[in-house]
Amino acid sequence: MNEWQKELVKVAGDMEESKERVKKRVLQQHDVKSKKPIRFALLTAIVTFCLVGFVMVQLLNKDMKQSANLFNDTQLAHFENIMRIIWFEKDEESYRREAYGRYEKLVATYYYAKSLGLQYSEAELKDERKVRYDQLDMLQQVPEYAELFKEEGVDKYFKKYLEPLLPMYTTKKKLEALYLGKYPTFPKGIVEQLVTQDALRYFDKHFAEQAKTFQEQNGIKNYSSSSSGTTYLGTVIKVESNAFLFVEGVIPKDLENLSQEQIIKKYPKATWYPVMDDFQVKQEDYVRIESNSNQSIDENGIVTHYGLLNNVEICEPTVTTKLNIQNEQEAIQFFQQTEWQSAEDMGSPPDYSFMLKGARVDVWVSYGQSLYLYKVGSGTVHLSQKRSAELKKILGIEESQ
């Protein structure tokens, strides 16, 4: 029995006995010429159509209820209340959009955790309830937050707004604990951001339409949970079970004949990124990564860098020609007159690269044969055509290239 048949049985009941009665009657009267065969067929068609339509309405209503259960207007109102307090002089649209963003992250985390099979106990829920209530109770001592409770009081406010959110907060805590175990060397702040990022990816994949409907119902415009980051080109210098070490501005050839210890010592600004489940990298892969968050941890004078990964793709480093500078002093004098700017991504591997006083310089030939440069540790600069021609002569780059 397929799903439609099951739904028909739910609505109309088991019609097996009726079917048998109709069958016997037809057999008994098959020699009798009925005067109303067309009317009977038409009536049967109409009844069947109405029955199927009724079942479809029930199924659609069921889907709408499931969609509505993802979000709740009252819970959104709680986040709006908080935003009006912690944000100053913002318009109502901004309050609501920011409140929804925070609410969606919590909802996304809850459903992502459920997809992983995470469950909480009554004891854990009870503990979370105490933590959240104590926090709310303390807030009433703060004049700004006291406004929340002046009409309903702490108990009624908690029951109305926070009680329904407890399963989400409890599940979120368990998911974060799972990720902290998966990435034990990463800072807690980066791990919490990683939880949210993975949860939103899952949520956008499975519940995008429900989220869009809720936004429209609440007048939330131009909302997007995705955020763009900074793009870097470089090489993967080490891979572990759940993370890889990346160094910007280095191509695999730069790592030849170096041990792991030498590589890490030579490139102290190398950054650890979590491995994406749907994209595995290997040591010495030349990659373009997009990151929207970075954090550093200083332990006994040793600084370790960590980042959050939006996207990663393999690039081909062989398009880069490695230059051997013969007149290094002339090149140094040229760059003494260069004003470096904040780094920008060119979106492609460099055309040339060379080492100058221990620092790597990448060179792109841009429109009109002018040069765009990136120097590790200094930044970028786009040279005029005149200055570009001067540098090409120093570096031995043919004008026609």
mmCIF file of C-alpha atoms in Angstrom:
data_model
loop_
_atom_site.group_PDB
_atom_site.id
_atom_site.type_symbol
_atom_site.label_atom_id
_atom_site.label_comp_id
_atom_site.label_asym_id
_atom_site.label_seq_id
_atom_site.Cartn_x
_atom_site.Cartn_y
_atom_site.Cartn_z
ATOM 1 C CA MET A 1 0.000 0.000 0.000
ATOM 2 C CA ASN A 2 1.528 3.316 -1.065
ATOM 3 C CA GLU A 3 1.411 6.597 0.878
ATOM 4 C CA TRP A 4 -1.647 7.945 -0.952
ATOM 5 C CA GLN A 5 -3.580 4.739 -0.254
ATOM 6 C CA LYS A 6 -2.640 4.979 3.421
ATOM 7 C CA GLU A 7 -3.879 8.565 3.591
ATOM 8 C CA LEU A 8 -7.156 7.597 1.878
ATOM 9 C CA VAL A 9 -7.681 4.847 4.435
ATOM 10 C CA LYS A 10 -7.037 7.349 7.254
ATOM 11 C CA VAL A 11 -9.668 9.721 5.905
ATOM 12 C CA ALA A 12 -12.306 7.308 4.563
ATOM 13 C CA GLY A 13 -11.713 4.257 6.739
ATOM 14 C CA ASP A 14 -11.210 0.671 5.558
ATOM 15 C CA MET A 15 -13.505 0.217 2.544
ATOM 16 C CA GLU A 16 -12.799 -3.478 1.941
ATOM 17 C CA GLU A 17 -16.325 -4.582 2.997
ATOM 18 C CA SER A 18 -17.953 -1.930 0.807
ATOM 19 C CA LYS A 19 -15.854 -3.048 -2.113
ATOM 20 C CA GLU A 20 -17.027 -6.671 -1.704
ATOM 21 C CA ARG A 21 -20.678 -5.625 -1.502
ATOM 22 C CA VAL A 22 -20.367 -3.597 -4.686
ATOM 23 C CA LYS A 23 -18.615 -6.502 -6.398
ATOM 24 C CA LYS A 24 -21.404 -8.990 -5.529
ATOM 25 C CA ARG A 25 -24.112 -6.580 -6.636
ATOM 26 C CA VAL A 26 -22.438 -6.018 -9.983
ATOM 27 C CA LEU A 27 -22.107 -9.777 -10.551
ATOM 28 C CA GLN A 28 -25.747 -10.347 -9.703
ATOM 29 C CA GLN A 29 -26.986 -7.646 -12.047
ATOM 30 C CA HIS A 30 -24.552 -7.845 -14.940
ATOM 31 C CA ASP A 31 -27.365 -9.155 -17.223
ATOM 32 C CA VAL A 32 -29.626 -6.259 -16.285
ATOM 33 C CA LYS A 33 -29.250 -3.198 -18.459
ATOM 34 C CA SER A 34 -29.132 -0.191 -16.212
ATOM 35 C CA LYS A 35 -30.621 3.049 -17.443
ATOM 36 C CA LYS A 36 -28.192 5.173 -15.369
ATOM 37 C CA PRO A 37 -24.631 3.892 -16.059
ATOM 38 C CA ILE A 38 -23.355 7.345 -17.052
ATOM 39 C CA ARG A 39 -24.858 9.055 -14.003
ATOM 40 C CA PHE A 40 -23.391 6.411 -11.730
ATOM 41 C CA ALA A 41 -19.922 6.724 -13.290
ATOM 42 C CA LEU A 42 -20.091 10.499 -13.098
ATOM 43 C CA LEU A 43 -21.155 10.394 -9.457
ATOM 44 C CA THR A 44 -18.352 7.964 -8.637
ATOM 45 C CA ALA A 45 -15.811 10.246 -10.334
ATOM 46 C CA ILE A 46 -17.069 13.288 -8.423
ATOM 47 C CA VAL A 47 -16.940 11.475 -5.071
ATOM 48 C CA THR A 48 -13.450 10.161 -5.780
ATOM 49 C CA PHE A 49 -12.231 13.604 -6.857
ATOM 50 C CA CYS A 50 -13.640 15.207 -3.708
ATOM 51 C CA LEU A 51 -12.101 12.501 -1.538
ATOM 52 C CA VAL A 52 -8.667 12.889 -3.109
ATOM 53 C CA GLY A 53 -8.952 16.663 -2.823
ATOM 54 C CA PHE A 54 -9.819 16.364 0.844
ATOM 55 C CA VAL A 55 -6.779 14.165 1.441
ATOM 56 C CA MET A 56 -4.519 16.663 -0.390
ATOM 57 C CA VAL A 57 -5.817 19.514 1.747
ATOM 58 C CA GLN A 58 -5.069 17.495 4.869
ATOM 59 C CA LEU A 59 -1.541 16.784 3.687
ATOM 60 C CA LEU A 60 -0.929 20.419 2.745
ATOM 61 C CA ASN A 61 -2.211 21.569 6.116
ATOM 62 C CA LYS A 62 0.105 19.070 7.753
ATOM 63 C CA ASP A 63 3.089 20.448 5.815
ATOM 64 C CA MET A 64 2.125 24.026 6.743
ATOM 65 C CA LYS A 65 1.902 23.107 10.410
ATOM 66 C CA GLN A 66 5.322 21.463 10.243
ATOM 67 C CA SER A 67 6.715 24.604 8.586
ATOM 68 C CA ALA A 68 5.132 26.844 11.191
ATOM 69 C CA ASN A 69 6.573 24.726 14.004
ATOM 70 C CA LEU A 70 10.105 25.619 12.923
ATOM 71 C CA PHE A 71 9.582 29.197 14.075
ATOM 72 C CA ASN A 72 7.362 30.954 16.560
ATOM 73 C CA ASP A 73 6.304 34.603 16.647
ATOM 74 C CA THR A 74 6.524 34.787 20.428
ATOM 75 C CA GLN A 75 10.066 33.443 20.462
ATOM 76 C CA LEU A 76 11.069 35.954 17.786
ATOM 77 C CA ALA A 77 9.520 38.699 19.934
ATOM 78 C CA HIS A 78 11.860 37.745 22.784
ATOM 79 C CA PHE A 79 14.920 38.300 20.579
ATOM 80 C CA GLU A 80 13.451 41.595 19.414
ATOM 81 C CA ASN A 81 13.025 42.676 23.033
ATOM 82 C CA ILE A 82 16.693 41.954 23.688
ATOM 83 C CA MET A 83 17.854 43.736 20.531
ATOM 84 C CA ARG A 84 15.972 46.902 21.458
ATOM 85 C CA ILE A 85 17.941 46.991 24.686
ATOM 86 C CA ILE A 86 21.455 46.165 23.472
ATOM 87 C CA TRP A 87 21.181 48.179 20.219
ATOM 88 C CA PHE A 88 20.660 51.920 20.401
ATOM 89 C CA GLU A 89 18.841 54.189 17.973
ATOM 90 C CA LYS A 90 18.096 51.556 15.356
ATOM 91 C CA ASP A 91 14.954 51.368 13.257
ATOM 92 C CA GLU A 92 12.341 48.658 13.741
ATOM 93 C CA GLU A 93 13.332 46.856 10.565
ATOM 94 C CA SER A 94 16.931 46.560 11.779
ATOM 95 C CA TYR A 95 15.808 45.292 15.187
ATOM 96 C CA ARG A 96 13.644 42.622 13.626
ATOM 97 C CA ARG A 97 16.220 41.526 11.052
ATOM 98 C CA GLU A 98 18.973 41.165 13.644
ATOM 99 C CA ALA A 99 16.603 39.428 16.068
ATOM 100 C CA TYR A 100 15.587 36.967 13.387
ATOM 101 C CA GLY A 101 19.233 36.261 12.547
ATOM 102 C CA ARG A 102 19.991 35.295 16.135
ATOM 103 C CA TYR A 103 16.784 33.300 16.417
ATOM 104 C CA GLU A 104 17.436 31.435 13.152
ATOM 105 C CA LYS A 105 20.922 30.424 14.305
ATOM 106 C CA LEU A 106 19.424 28.850 17.422
ATOM 107 C CA VAL A 107 16.702 27.067 15.448
ATOM 108 C CA ALA A 108 19.242 25.885 12.849
ATOM 109 C CA THR A 109 21.529 24.526 15.551
ATOM 110 C CA TYR A 110 18.635 22.599 17.099
ATOM 111 C CA TYR A 111 17.569 20.901 13.863
ATOM 112 C CA TYR A 112 21.163 20.228 12.810
ATOM 113 C CA ALA A 113 21.840 18.552 16.160
ATOM 114 C CA LYS A 114 18.681 16.455 15.752
ATOM 115 C CA SER A 115 19.895 15.337 12.315
ATOM 116 C CA LEU A 116 23.067 14.057 14.013
ATOM 117 C CA GLY A 117 21.004 12.071 16.487
ATOM 118 C CA LEU A 118 21.869 14.202 19.530
ATOM 119 C CA GLN A 119 19.396 13.905 22.401
ATOM 120 C CA TYR A 120 19.224 15.444 25.842
ATOM 121 C CA SER A 121 18.031 14.068 29.145
ATOM 122 C CA GLU A 122 15.451 15.544 31.495
ATOM 123 C CA ALA A 123 18.271 16.279 33.931
ATOM 124 C CA GLU A 124 20.142 18.287 31.286
ATOM 125 C CA LEU A 125 16.973 20.178 30.431
ATOM 126 C CA LYS A 126 16.408 20.922 34.108
ATOM 127 C CA ASP A 127 19.988 22.188 34.491
ATOM 128 C CA GLU A 128 19.593 24.452 31.470
ATOM 129 C CA ARG A 129 16.334 25.767 32.862
ATOM 130 C CA LYS A 130 18.059 26.782 36.093
ATOM 131 C CA VAL A 131 20.920 28.468 34.232
ATOM 132 C CA ARG A 132 18.583 30.472 31.989
ATOM 133 C CA TYR A 133 16.233 31.439 34.816
ATOM 134 C CA ASP A 134 19.122 32.588 37.034
ATOM 135 C CA GLN A 135 20.452 34.712 34.173
ATOM 136 C CA LEU A 136 17.053 36.297 33.658
ATOM 137 C CA ASP A 137 16.647 36.872 37.376
ATOM 138 C CA MET A 138 19.989 38.701 37.491
ATOM 139 C CA LEU A 139 19.032 40.877 34.527
ATOM 140 C CA GLN A 140 16.131 42.405 36.388
ATOM 141 C CA GLN A 141 18.713 44.131 38.586
ATOM 142 C CA VAL A 142 19.956 46.011 35.517
ATOM 143 C CA PRO A 143 17.773 49.077 34.839
ATOM 144 C CA GLU A 144 17.739 48.629 31.055
ATOM 145 C CA TYR A 145 16.633 44.996 31.287
ATOM 146 C CA ALA A 146 14.152 45.643 34.065
ATOM 147 C CA GLU A 147 11.867 47.073 31.381
ATOM 148 C CA LEU A 148 11.358 43.524 30.115
ATOM 149 C CA PHE A 149 9.643 42.407 33.286
ATOM 150 C CA LYS A 150 7.720 45.436 34.491
ATOM 151 C CA GLU A 151 4.423 44.171 33.058
ATOM 152 C CA GLU A 152 4.679 40.386 33.458
ATOM 153 C CA GLY A 153 7.389 39.793 36.036
ATOM 154 C CA VAL A 154 10.324 37.410 35.704
ATOM 155 C CA ASP A 155 8.329 34.195 36.239
ATOM 156 C CA LYS A 156 5.675 34.929 33.617
ATOM 157 C CA TYR A 157 8.220 36.296 31.157
ATOM 158 C CA PHE A 158 10.381 33.206 31.532
ATOM 159 C CA LYS A 159 7.457 30.849 31.057
ATOM 160 C CA LYS A 160 6.168 32.723 28.015
ATOM 161 C CA TYR A 161 9.410 33.410 26.148
ATOM 162 C CA LEU A 162 12.256 31.237 27.406
ATOM 163 C CA GLU A 163 10.609 28.014 28.523
ATOM 164 C CA PRO A 164 9.866 26.942 24.904
ATOM 165 C CA LEU A 165 13.486 27.682 23.916
ATOM 166 C CA LEU A 166 15.046 25.422 26.546
ATOM 167 C CA PRO A 167 15.218 22.319 24.287
ATOM 168 C CA MET A 168 17.093 24.410 21.702
ATOM 169 C CA TYR A 169 19.573 25.832 24.195
ATOM 170 C CA THR A 170 20.142 22.391 25.730
ATOM 171 C CA THR A 171 20.725 20.789 22.335
ATOM 172 C CA LYS A 172 23.037 23.616 21.272
ATOM 173 C CA LYS A 173 25.192 23.012 24.325
ATOM 174 C CA LYS A 174 25.494 19.312 23.493
ATOM 175 C CA LEU A 175 26.398 20.077 19.882
ATOM 176 C CA GLU A 176 29.114 22.501 20.965
ATOM 177 C CA ALA A 177 30.508 19.862 23.326
ATOM 178 C CA LEU A 178 30.622 17.418 20.404
ATOM 179 C CA TYR A 179 32.542 19.914 18.253
ATOM 180 C CA LEU A 180 34.954 20.810 21.061
ATOM 181 C CA GLY A 181 35.817 17.113 21.227
ATOM 182 C CA LYS A 182 36.253 17.015 17.457
ATOM 183 C CA TYR A 183 38.515 20.094 17.393
ATOM 184 C CA PRO A 184 40.255 19.995 20.798
ATOM 185 C CA THR A 185 43.098 22.322 19.746
ATOM 186 C CA PHE A 186 40.827 25.067 18.380
ATOM 187 C CA PRO A 187 39.761 28.069 20.519
ATOM 188 C CA LYS A 188 36.263 27.754 21.937
ATOM 189 C CA GLY A 189 35.141 30.894 20.128
ATOM 190 C CA ILE A 190 36.148 29.500 16.722
ATOM 191 C CA VAL A 191 34.483 26.146 17.516
ATOM 192 C CA GLU A 192 31.214 27.869 18.463
ATOM 193 C CA GLN A 193 31.299 29.805 15.180
ATOM 194 C CA LEU A 194 31.989 26.560 13.332
ATOM 195 C CA VAL A 195 28.930 24.965 14.958
ATOM 196 C CA THR A 196 26.752 27.850 13.800
ATOM 197 C CA GLN A 197 28.222 27.802 10.296
ATOM 198 C CA ASP A 198 27.645 24.059 9.802
ATOM 199 C CA ALA A 199 24.159 24.338 11.296
ATOM 200 C CA LEU A 200 23.184 27.151 8.933
ATOM 201 C CA ARG A 201 24.497 25.209 5.942
ATOM 202 C CA TYR A 202 22.324 22.253 6.931
ATOM 203 C CA PHE A 203 19.334 24.493 7.631
ATOM 204 C CA ASP A 204 19.619 26.375 4.325
ATOM 205 C CA LYS A 205 19.730 23.061 2.488
ATOM 206 C CA HIS A 206 16.637 21.560 4.147
ATOM 207 C CA PHE A 207 14.466 24.429 5.412
ATOM 208 C CA ALA A 208 15.135 27.408 3.161
ATOM 209 C CA GLU A 209 11.531 27.705 1.987
ATOM 210 C CA GLN A 210 10.067 27.574 5.509
ATOM 211 C CA ALA A 211 12.541 30.225 6.644
ATOM 212 C CA LYS A 212 11.682 32.449 3.693
ATOM 213 C CA THR A 213 7.951 32.113 4.407
ATOM 214 C CA PHE A 214 8.434 33.083 8.065
ATOM 215 C CA GLN A 215 10.549 36.083 7.056
ATOM 216 C CA GLU A 216 7.866 37.290 4.653
ATOM 217 C CA GLN A 217 5.131 36.835 7.264
ATOM 218 C CA ASN A 218 7.096 39.021 9.684
ATOM 219 C CA GLY A 219 8.167 41.688 7.224
ATOM 220 C CA ILE A 220 11.857 40.755 7.359
ATOM 221 C CA LYS A 221 13.480 42.010 4.165
ATOM 222 C CA ASN A 222 16.883 41.468 2.574
ATOM 223 C CA TYR A 223 18.005 38.943 5.162
ATOM 224 C CA SER A 224 20.847 36.549 4.401
ATOM 225 C CA SER A 225 22.585 34.143 6.788
ATOM 226 C CA SER A 226 25.621 33.790 4.498
ATOM 227 C CA SER A 227 28.610 36.079 4.933
ATOM 228 C CA SER A 228 31.499 36.688 2.576
ATOM 229 C CA GLY A 229 35.042 36.528 3.840
ATOM 230 C CA THR A 230 38.588 37.277 2.747
ATOM 231 C CA THR A 231 40.187 35.115 0.053
ATOM 232 C CA TYR A 232 43.759 33.828 0.313
ATOM 233 C CA LEU A 233 46.019 31.871 -2.038
ATOM 234 C CA GLY A 234 48.611 29.540 -0.616
ATOM 235 C CA THR A 235 49.676 25.989 0.175
ATOM 236 C CA VAL A 236 48.521 23.330 2.603
ATOM 237 C CA ILE A 237 51.627 22.446 4.599
ATOM 238 C CA LYS A 238 50.159 19.918 7.039
ATOM 239 C CA VAL A 239 46.984 17.843 7.326
ATOM 240 C CA GLU A 240 45.585 16.226 10.452
ATOM 241 C CA SER A 241 42.353 14.255 10.973
ATOM 242 C CA ASN A 242 40.046 17.262 11.261
ATOM 243 C CA ALA A 243 42.206 20.267 10.372
ATOM 244 C CA PHE A 244 44.867 21.480 7.978
ATOM 245 C CA LEU A 245 47.655 24.062 8.252
ATOM 246 C CA PHE A 246 47.705 26.689 5.514
ATOM 247 C CA VAL A 247 50.298 29.319 4.694
ATOM 248 C CA GLU A 248 49.450 32.263 2.477
ATOM 249 C CA GLY A 249 51.614 33.351 -0.459
ATOM 250 C CA VAL A 250 53.556 30.089 -0.743
ATOM 251 C CA ILE A 251 53.590 27.662 -3.659
ATOM 252 C CA PRO A 252 54.493 23.977 -3.209
ATOM 253 C CA LYS A 253 57.964 24.465 -4.754
ATOM 254 C CA ASP A 254 58.826 26.791 -1.862
ATOM 255 C CA LEU A 255 58.519 23.818 0.487
ATOM 256 C CA GLU A 256 60.893 21.477 -1.312
ATOM 257 C CA ASN A 257 63.658 19.979 0.870
ATOM 258 C CA LEU A 258 62.117 21.407 4.058
ATOM 259 C CA SER A 259 61.040 19.273 7.013
ATOM 260 C CA GLN A 260 57.739 19.859 8.798
ATOM 261 C CA GLU A 261 59.571 21.574 11.660
ATOM 262 C CA GLN A 262 61.458 23.843 9.262
ATOM 263 C CA ILE A 263 58.271 24.743 7.390
ATOM 264 C CA ILE A 264 56.389 25.686 10.557
ATOM 265 C CA LYS A 265 59.356 27.667 11.863
ATOM 266 C CA LYS A 266 59.798 29.483 8.532
ATOM 267 C CA TYR A 267 56.119 30.383 8.255
ATOM 268 C CA PRO A 268 54.968 31.371 11.766
ATOM 269 C CA LYS A 269 51.773 32.971 10.419
ATOM 270 C CA ALA A 270 50.475 29.674 9.062
ATOM 271 C CA THR A 271 46.811 29.220 10.009
ATOM 272 C CA TRP A 272 44.869 26.127 11.069
ATOM 273 C CA TYR A 273 41.511 25.582 9.355
ATOM 274 C CA PRO A 274 38.948 22.843 9.997
ATOM 275 C CA VAL A 275 38.611 20.286 7.224
ATOM 276 C CA MET A 276 35.309 20.593 5.364
ATOM 277 C CA ASP A 277 33.377 17.311 5.270
ATOM 278 C CA ASP A 278 32.600 17.646 1.567
ATOM 279 C CA PHE A 279 36.078 18.769 0.469
ATOM 280 C CA GLN A 280 39.271 17.021 1.538
ATOM 281 C CA VAL A 281 42.689 18.597 1.013
ATOM 282 C CA LYS A 282 46.139 17.021 0.866
ATOM 283 C CA GLN A 283 49.555 18.233 1.944
ATOM 284 C CA GLU A 284 51.159 20.491 -0.701
ATOM 285 C CA ASP A 285 47.823 21.309 -2.346
ATOM 286 C CA TYR A 286 47.857 24.848 -3.705
ATOM 287 C CA VAL A 287 44.462 26.237 -2.717
ATOM 288 C CA ARG A 288 42.282 29.310 -2.713
ATOM 289 C CA ILE A 289 40.392 29.605 0.568
ATOM 290 C CA GLU A 290 37.724 31.989 1.800
ATOM 291 C CA SER A 291 37.693 32.734 5.511
ATOM 292 C CA ASN A 292 35.480 35.126 7.490
ATOM 293 C CA SER A 293 36.995 34.711 10.935
ATOM 294 C CA ASN A 294 40.469 34.385 12.424
ATOM 295 C CA GLN A 295 41.736 34.130 15.967
ATOM 296 C CA SER A 296 45.158 33.772 17.566
ATOM 297 C CA ILE A 297 46.145 32.014 20.778
ATOM 298 C CA ASP A 298 49.354 32.879 22.646
ATOM 299 C CA GLU A 299 50.655 29.979 24.725
ATOM 300 C CA ASN A 300 53.983 30.582 26.451
ATOM 301 C CA GLY A 301 55.061 33.042 23.784
ATOM 302 C CA ILE A 302 54.081 30.765 20.894
ATOM 303 C CA VAL A 303 51.272 32.236 18.803
ATOM 304 C CA THR A 304 49.010 29.839 16.917
ATOM 305 C CA HIS A 305 46.542 31.093 14.318
ATOM 306 C CA TYR A 306 43.103 29.574 13.666
ATOM 307 C CA GLY A 307 40.516 30.409 11.038
ATOM 308 C CA LEU A 308 36.970 29.615 10.013
ATOM 309 C CA LEU A 309 36.587 28.246 6.501
ATOM 310 C CA ASN A 310 33.819 29.336 4.116
ATOM 311 C CA ASN A 311 35.123 27.693 0.977
ATOM 312 C CA VAL A 312 38.222 26.029 -0.472
ATOM 313 C CA GLU A 313 39.233 25.063 -4.001
ATOM 314 C CA ILE A 314 42.318 23.561 -5.608
ATOM 315 C CA CYS A 315 44.342 25.831 -7.902
ATOM 316 C CA GLU A 316 47.124 25.096 -10.384
ATOM 317 C CA PRO A 317 50.419 26.648 -9.210
ATOM 318 C CA THR A 318 52.397 25.751 -12.335
ATOM 319 C CA VAL A 319 51.112 28.896 -14.071
ATOM 320 C CA THR A 320 53.452 30.892 -11.847
ATOM 321 C CA THR A 321 56.950 31.552 -13.208
ATOM 322 C CA LYS A 322 59.541 31.694 -10.469
ATOM 323 C CA LEU A 323 62.033 34.501 -11.102
ATOM 324 C CA ASN A 324 65.661 34.470 -10.024
ATOM 325 C CA ILE A 325 66.565 38.100 -9.326
ATOM 326 C CA GLN A 326 70.118 38.933 -10.477
ATOM 327 C CA ASN A 327 70.166 42.625 -9.465
ATOM 328 C CA GLU A 328 68.562 42.374 -6.015
ATOM 329 C CA GLN A 329 69.881 45.741 -4.805
ATOM 330 C CA GLU A 330 68.194 47.577 -7.680
ATOM 331 C CA ALA A 331 64.922 45.792 -6.869
ATOM 332 C CA ILE A 332 65.222 46.768 -3.188
ATOM 333 C CA GLN A 333 65.705 50.431 -4.137
ATOM 334 C CA PHE A 334 62.653 50.243 -6.408
ATOM 335 C CA PHE A 335 60.430 48.935 -3.610
ATOM 336 C CA GLN A 336 61.662 51.548 -1.154
ATOM 337 C CA GLN A 337 59.566 53.990 -3.177
ATOM 338 C CA THR A 338 56.470 51.790 -3.066
ATOM 339 C CA GLU A 339 53.518 52.476 -0.775
ATOM 340 C CA TRP A 340 51.869 49.160 0.079
ATOM 341 C CA GLN A 341 48.127 48.986 0.668
ATOM 342 C CA SER A 342 45.895 46.513 2.497
ATOM 343 C CA ALA A 343 45.884 43.100 0.850
ATOM 344 C CA GLU A 344 43.286 42.374 -1.807
ATOM 345 C CA ASP A 345 42.608 39.080 -3.554
ATOM 346 C CA MET A 346 43.296 38.831 -7.298
ATOM 347 C CA GLY A 347 41.210 35.651 -7.578
ATOM 348 C CA SER A 348 43.908 33.755 -9.513
ATOM 349 C CA PRO A 349 47.467 32.461 -9.025
ATOM 350 C CA PRO A 350 50.234 35.011 -9.782
ATOM 351 C CA ASP A 351 52.000 35.135 -13.142
ATOM 352 C CA TYR A 352 55.405 35.529 -11.501
ATOM 353 C CA SER A 353 56.921 35.253 -8.070
ATOM 354 C CA PHE A 354 60.337 35.928 -6.535
ATOM 355 C CA MET A 355 62.038 36.218 -3.177
ATOM 356 C CA LEU A 356 63.371 39.569 -2.003
ATOM 357 C CA LYS A 357 65.202 39.831 1.323
ATOM 358 C CA GLY A 358 63.453 36.698 2.585
ATOM 359 C CA ALA A 359 59.948 37.867 1.623
ATOM 360 C CA ARG A 360 57.895 36.449 -1.222
ATOM 361 C CA VAL A 361 56.588 38.856 -3.881
ATOM 362 C CA ASP A 362 53.839 37.763 -6.274
ATOM 363 C CA VAL A 363 53.283 39.561 -9.578
ATOM 364 C CA TRP A 364 50.174 39.696 -11.778
ATOM 365 C CA VAL A 365 50.163 41.254 -15.241
ATOM 366 C CA SER A 366 46.878 43.144 -15.345
ATOM 367 C CA TYR A 367 44.990 45.112 -18.003
ATOM 368 C CA GLY A 368 47.233 47.312 -20.152
ATOM 369 C CA GLN A 369 50.353 45.376 -19.072
ATOM 370 C CA SER A 370 50.510 47.184 -15.728
ATOM 371 C CA LEU A 371 51.648 45.131 -12.750
ATOM 372 C CA TYR A 372 49.784 44.236 -9.582
ATOM 373 C CA LEU A 373 52.048 43.112 -6.709
ATOM 374 C CA TYR A 374 51.541 41.349 -3.415
ATOM 375 C CA LYS A 375 54.352 41.184 -0.894
ATOM 376 C CA VAL A 376 53.920 38.852 2.060
ATOM 377 C CA GLY A 377 53.902 40.928 5.241
ATOM 378 C CA SER A 378 53.543 44.265 3.416
ATOM 379 C CA GLY A 379 50.380 44.194 1.328
ATOM 380 C CA THR A 380 49.540 45.026 -2.274
ATOM 381 C CA VAL A 381 50.162 47.744 -4.832
ATOM 382 C CA HIS A 382 48.958 48.400 -8.366
ATOM 383 C CA LEU A 383 51.755 50.083 -10.323
ATOM 384 C CA SER A 384 51.254 52.620 -13.063
ATOM 385 C CA GLN A 385 52.262 51.598 -16.564
ATOM 386 C CA LYS A 386 55.443 53.667 -16.281
ATOM 387 C CA ARG A 387 56.462 52.092 -12.968
ATOM 388 C CA SER A 388 55.443 48.680 -14.268
ATOM 389 C CA ALA A 389 57.784 49.065 -17.242
ATOM 390 C CA GLU A 390 60.646 49.994 -14.869
ATOM 391 C CA LEU A 391 60.042 46.924 -12.693
ATOM 392 C CA LYS A 392 59.725 44.599 -15.706
ATOM 393 C CA LYS A 393 63.180 45.738 -16.815
ATOM 394 C CA ILE A 394 64.628 45.068 -13.357
ATOM 395 C CA LEU A 395 62.976 41.638 -13.107
ATOM 396 C CA GLY A 396 63.743 40.623 -16.684
ATOM 397 C CA ILE A 397 60.084 40.339 -17.745
ATOM 398 C CA GLU A 398 59.577 40.836 -21.455
ATOM 399 C CA GLU A 399 57.217 43.739 -22.310
ATOM 400 C CA SER A 400 55.241 41.605 -24.735
ATOM 401 C CA GLN A 401 54.300 39.071 -22.046
#
